[in-house]
Amino acid sequence: MDVRRRQEDRRAATRRALVAAARTLFAQKGYAATSTPEIVKAAGVTRGALYHHFADKQALFAAVVEEEHAVLALTIHQAAEGGEDEPGPVKALIRGGDGFLAAMQDEGRRRMLIVDAPAVLGRATVDEIDGRHGLRTLVEGVDAAIEAGAIKELPSLPLAHLLSAMFDRAALVPADEINEYRKVMKALIRGLKK
Amino acid sequence: MDVRRRQEDRRAATRRALVAAARTLFAQKGYAATSTPEIVKAAGVTRGALYHHFADKQALFAAVVEEEHAVLALTIHQAAEGGEDEPGPVKALIRGGDGFLAAMQDEGRRRMLIVDAPAVLGRATVDEIDGRHGLRTLVEGVDAAIEAGAIKELPSLPLAHLLSAMFDRAALVPADEINEYRKVMKALIRGLKK
DNA sequence: ATCATAACAAACACGCAGCATGTTTGAATG
DNA sequence: CATTCAAACATGCTGCGTGTTTGTTATGAT
């Protein structure tokens, strides 16, 4: 334990409380419909604390999005590795995609990451965040598939971006239609084979 | 001239002024950063007029988006038909896509239609609007390609949605990277051939 | 013990959205 | 042509939300 631990702990605790409360509310009601008084009330602190830890409401939202992307990427990674009985880089891509869609069954998560985040933080910021998590692993998956000679040689980052865009859209589709989308996406990915 | 024409004209005029002013400001600064006082000042009317014609700020934005989608769809349609020297339903799809990307070089248009609209109006509303314009023609193009036996038999609406999602993402990419994206999308579409 | 600084808390200022009134314009009717 | 009525605005008010400022308490350093 460091000497200045209590201060650090205190700081981290309120920060976590704020992010957790914000996550819940942003997920339930969206960014615009959630007020900072609501958030601090749920977190058990005052607005002074909020604006001490974060520059503004956007910055708090960015922190929530960052965290959410991190846990999401972890979930996807596990899904892509699990079930190694059926190998092959293309299969891994499809498994990862299914893992993404499964993780995106949460309404609030969809709202925050796909709908609100681009509008609130801007595409550039979202890309930067995503680039450090889900998109990063997707690029690696695409690269692996290319190096294995499983699909055509294409620039991996643009391809990953476009695949990501498709998965985002598919995630927003009503649950009973999602299988159709999965089939079509499978066909699109399979069409990349040499 | 109908008897009650002047009244109708007046109404239409202020409505147009509002939509036009709103379009400019929403395009420049985004939905959230644009205030209704700003809009009515630019339109040369008062806020009373705004709330007489539209239920709220969202409704005005919806009108702008609707109009923008309409003119966009027209542009795309012309691009897809022009240059008939190279026929074939797949080529038509690609031409239409290029037309879309060209029309989307406008920063404000991107902001309104792709970034802000889903967050402000919700995905469902945007889909409904898009379904009456750009997406509709895209579905027709896909159907034509399927019926001509040019591509695999897949459910056309999901496929159109996914293609639309890719084009949206590609439109947001920096201008100097867009050609890479076009190539990859071409490869993806070509992969759909039987 | 005291001093500086970080971590909060409370109060304030400003702007905006929506509504509830008032006022004008214009058409319909006897 | 005067009257009546409704639509098309205009003006003012209210409540709320964000960000900032000023004040207070806790914490570690000397």
Short mmCIF file of N, CA, C and O in Angstrom, two decimals, chain B residues 37-93:
data_model
loop_
_atom_site.label_atom_id
_atom_site.label_comp_id
_atom_site.label_asym_id
_atom_site.label_seq_id
_atom_site.Cartn_x
_atom_site.Cartn_y
_atom_site.Cartn_z
N PRO B 37 -33.79 29.98 -31.35
CA PRO B 37 -33.65 31.42 -31.61
C PRO B 37 -32.77 31.72 -32.81
O PRO B 37 -33.10 32.58 -33.63
N GLU B 38 -31.68 31.00 -32.91
CA GLU B 38 -30.81 31.16 -34.09
C GLU B 38 -31.57 30.91 -35.38
O GLU B 38 -31.49 31.67 -36.35
N ILE B 39 -32.29 29.80 -35.39
CA ILE B 39 -32.99 29.39 -36.60
C ILE B 39 -34.01 30.43 -37.05
O ILE B 39 -34.01 30.86 -38.20
N VAL B 40 -34.84 30.85 -36.10
CA VAL B 40 -35.90 31.79 -36.48
C VAL B 40 -35.32 33.15 -36.88
O VAL B 40 -35.86 33.84 -37.74
N LYS B 41 -34.18 33.49 -36.28
CA LYS B 41 -33.53 34.74 -36.66
C LYS B 41 -33.07 34.66 -38.11
O LYS B 41 -33.28 35.59 -38.90
N ALA B 42 -32.46 33.54 -38.44
CA ALA B 42 -31.98 33.35 -39.82
C ALA B 42 -33.14 33.27 -40.80
O ALA B 42 -33.02 33.69 -41.95
N ALA B 43 -34.24 32.75 -40.34
CA ALA B 43 -35.41 32.59 -41.22
C ALA B 43 -36.23 33.87 -41.30
O ALA B 43 -37.09 34.00 -42.18
N GLY B 44 -35.97 34.81 -40.40
CA GLY B 44 -36.72 36.05 -40.41
C GLY B 44 -38.12 35.93 -39.85
O GLY B 44 -39.02 36.67 -40.24
N VAL B 45 -38.31 35.00 -38.94
CA VAL B 45 -39.62 34.87 -38.29
C VAL B 45 -39.40 34.78 -36.78
O VAL B 45 -38.28 34.95 -36.30
N THR B 46 -40.43 34.48 -36.05
CA THR B 46 -40.30 34.36 -34.59
C THR B 46 -40.48 32.90 -34.18
O THR B 46 -40.87 32.06 -34.98
N ARG B 47 -40.18 32.64 -32.93
CA ARG B 47 -40.31 31.26 -32.44
C ARG B 47 -41.76 30.81 -32.43
O ARG B 47 -42.04 29.61 -32.52
N GLY B 48 -42.65 31.75 -32.30
CA GLY B 48 -44.06 31.42 -32.37
C GLY B 48 -44.42 30.73 -33.68
O GLY B 48 -45.16 29.75 -33.71
N ALA B 49 -43.87 31.28 -34.76
CA ALA B 49 -44.13 30.69 -36.08
C ALA B 49 -43.59 29.27 -36.13
O ALA B 49 -44.25 28.35 -36.64
N LEU B 50 -42.40 29.09 -35.59
CA LEU B 50 -41.80 27.75 -35.61
C LEU B 50 -42.71 26.74 -34.92
O LEU B 50 -43.03 25.69 -35.50
N TYR B 51 -43.14 27.08 -33.72
CA TYR B 51 -43.94 26.13 -32.95
C TYR B 51 -45.38 26.08 -33.44
O TYR B 51 -46.16 25.26 -32.97
N HIS B 52 -45.74 26.96 -34.34
CA HIS B 52 -47.04 26.83 -34.99
C HIS B 52 -46.95 25.78 -36.11
O HIS B 52 -47.87 24.99 -36.31
N HIS B 53 -45.83 25.75 -36.79
CA HIS B 53 -45.68 24.84 -37.92
C HIS B 53 -45.15 23.46 -37.52
O HIS B 53 -45.46 22.47 -38.18
N PHE B 54 -44.36 23.43 -36.49
CA PHE B 54 -43.76 22.16 -36.09
C PHE B 54 -44.00 21.90 -34.60
O PHE B 54 -44.03 22.83 -33.80
N ALA B 55 -44.18 20.65 -34.29
CA ALA B 55 -44.49 20.28 -32.91
C ALA B 55 -43.35 20.66 -31.97
O ALA B 55 -43.56 21.17 -30.89
N ASP B 56 -42.13 20.43 -32.39
CA ASP B 56 -40.96 20.77 -31.59
C ASP B 56 -39.73 20.83 -32.49
O ASP B 56 -39.82 20.70 -33.70
N LYS B 57 -38.59 21.00 -31.86
CA LYS B 57 -37.34 21.13 -32.60
C LYS B 57 -37.05 19.85 -33.41
O LYS B 57 -36.56 19.92 -34.53
N GLN B 58 -37.36 18.73 -32.81
CA GLN B 58 -37.16 17.45 -33.49
C GLN B 58 -37.93 17.37 -34.79
O GLN B 58 -37.43 16.90 -35.80
N ALA B 59 -39.19 17.81 -34.74
CA ALA B 59 -40.05 17.73 -35.92
C ALA B 59 -39.48 18.57 -37.06
O ALA B 59 -39.52 18.18 -38.23
N LEU B 60 -38.94 19.73 -36.71
CA LEU B 60 -38.30 20.57 -37.72
C LEU B 60 -37.10 19.85 -38.32
O LEU B 60 -36.91 19.82 -39.54
N PHE B 61 -36.32 19.26 -37.46
CA PHE B 61 -35.15 18.51 -37.93
C PHE B 61 -35.58 17.36 -38.83
O PHE B 61 -34.95 17.09 -39.87
N ALA B 62 -36.66 16.69 -38.45
CA ALA B 62 -37.17 15.59 -39.26
C ALA B 62 -37.55 16.07 -40.65
O ALA B 62 -37.28 15.39 -41.66
N ALA B 63 -38.16 17.25 -40.72
CA ALA B 63 -38.54 17.82 -42.02
C ALA B 63 -37.30 18.07 -42.87
O ALA B 63 -37.28 17.79 -44.08
N VAL B 64 -36.26 18.61 -42.25
CA VAL B 64 -35.01 18.87 -42.97
C VAL B 64 -34.42 17.56 -43.49
O VAL B 64 -34.02 17.45 -44.65
N VAL B 65 -34.38 16.57 -42.62
CA VAL B 65 -33.80 15.27 -43.00
C VAL B 65 -34.60 14.65 -44.15
O VAL B 65 -34.04 14.11 -45.11
N GLU B 66 -35.91 14.72 -44.02
CA GLU B 66 -36.78 14.19 -45.06
C GLU B 66 -36.43 14.80 -46.42
O GLU B 66 -36.21 14.10 -47.41
N GLU B 67 -36.38 16.12 -46.45
CA GLU B 67 -36.09 16.84 -47.69
C GLU B 67 -34.71 16.46 -48.22
O GLU B 67 -34.53 16.23 -49.42
N GLU B 68 -33.76 16.38 -47.32
CA GLU B 68 -32.39 16.08 -47.72
C GLU B 68 -32.29 14.67 -48.31
O GLU B 68 -31.58 14.44 -49.29
N HIS B 69 -33.00 13.76 -47.71
CA HIS B 69 -33.02 12.40 -48.24
C HIS B 69 -33.63 12.37 -49.63
O HIS B 69 -33.19 11.62 -50.51
N ALA B 70 -34.63 13.18 -49.84
CA ALA B 70 -35.32 13.21 -51.13
C ALA B 70 -34.38 13.67 -52.24
O ALA B 70 -34.24 13.00 -53.27
N VAL B 71 -33.71 14.79 -52.02
CA VAL B 71 -32.82 15.31 -53.06
C VAL B 71 -31.62 14.37 -53.25
O VAL B 71 -31.13 14.18 -54.37
N LEU B 72 -31.19 13.77 -52.16
CA LEU B 72 -30.07 12.83 -52.25
C LEU B 72 -30.45 11.63 -53.13
O LEU B 72 -29.68 11.21 -54.00
N ALA B 73 -31.63 11.08 -52.88
CA ALA B 73 -32.08 9.93 -53.66
C ALA B 73 -32.17 10.26 -55.13
O ALA B 73 -31.83 9.45 -56.00
N LEU B 74 -32.60 11.49 -55.42
CA LEU B 74 -32.69 11.92 -56.82
C LEU B 74 -31.31 11.93 -57.46
O LEU B 74 -31.09 11.41 -58.55
N THR B 75 -30.36 12.52 -56.75
CA THR B 75 -28.98 12.58 -57.24
C THR B 75 -28.43 11.19 -57.54
O THR B 75 -27.81 10.96 -58.58
N ILE B 76 -28.66 10.29 -56.59
CA ILE B 76 -28.16 8.92 -56.77
C ILE B 76 -28.80 8.26 -57.98
O ILE B 76 -28.12 7.61 -58.78
N HIS B 77 -30.10 8.45 -58.08
CA HIS B 77 -30.83 7.84 -59.19
C HIS B 77 -30.24 8.28 -60.53
O HIS B 77 -30.01 7.48 -61.43
N GLN B 78 -29.99 9.57 -60.63
CA GLN B 78 -29.40 10.10 -61.86
C GLN B 78 -28.02 9.50 -62.11
O GLN B 78 -27.68 9.15 -63.24
N ALA B 79 -27.24 9.37 -61.04
CA ALA B 79 -25.89 8.82 -61.19
C ALA B 79 -25.93 7.36 -61.64
O ALA B 79 -25.13 6.93 -62.47
N ALA B 80 -26.89 6.62 -61.10
CA ALA B 80 -26.98 5.20 -61.43
C ALA B 80 -27.41 5.00 -62.88
O ALA B 80 -26.98 4.05 -63.54
N GLU B 81 -28.26 5.90 -63.39
CA GLU B 81 -28.74 5.77 -64.77
C GLU B 81 -27.74 6.32 -65.76
O GLU B 81 -27.54 5.78 -66.83
N GLY B 82 -27.09 7.44 -65.42
CA GLY B 82 -26.13 8.06 -66.32
C GLY B 82 -24.99 7.11 -66.66
O GLY B 82 -24.64 6.24 -65.87
N GLY B 83 -24.43 7.28 -67.85
CA GLY B 83 -23.34 6.41 -68.28
C GLY B 83 -23.80 5.00 -68.53
O GLY B 83 -23.23 4.03 -68.05
N GLU B 84 -24.85 4.89 -69.33
CA GLU B 84 -25.41 3.57 -69.62
C GLU B 84 -24.52 2.79 -70.59
O GLU B 84 -24.87 1.68 -70.99
N ASP B 85 -23.42 3.38 -70.96
CA ASP B 85 -22.53 2.71 -71.92
C ASP B 85 -22.04 1.38 -71.35
O ASP B 85 -21.76 0.44 -72.08
N GLU B 86 -21.95 1.32 -70.00
CA GLU B 86 -21.53 0.08 -69.37
C GLU B 86 -22.71 -0.50 -68.59
O GLU B 86 -23.00 -0.07 -67.48
N PRO B 87 -23.38 -1.47 -69.14
CA PRO B 87 -24.63 -1.94 -68.55
C PRO B 87 -24.41 -3.01 -67.49
O PRO B 87 -23.29 -3.26 -67.06
N GLY B 88 -25.48 -3.63 -67.08
CA GLY B 88 -25.40 -4.68 -66.08
C GLY B 88 -25.83 -4.19 -64.73
O GLY B 88 -25.42 -3.12 -64.31
N PRO B 89 -26.64 -4.99 -64.02
CA PRO B 89 -27.19 -4.58 -62.73
C PRO B 89 -26.12 -4.39 -61.65
O PRO B 89 -26.26 -3.53 -60.78
N VAL B 90 -25.06 -5.15 -61.68
CA VAL B 90 -24.01 -4.99 -60.69
C VAL B 90 -23.27 -3.67 -60.92
O VAL B 90 -22.98 -2.92 -59.97
N LYS B 91 -22.99 -3.38 -62.18
CA LYS B 91 -22.36 -2.10 -62.50
C LYS B 91 -23.24 -0.94 -62.06
O LYS B 91 -22.75 0.08 -61.57
N ALA B 92 -24.54 -1.12 -62.21
CA ALA B 92 -25.47 -0.06 -61.80
C ALA B 92 -25.39 0.16 -60.29
O ALA B 92 -25.40 1.30 -59.82
N LEU B 93 -25.28 -0.93 -59.56
CA LEU B 93 -25.14 -0.81 -58.10
C LEU B 93 -23.89 -0.01 -57.74
O LEU B 93 -23.92 0.88 -56.89
#
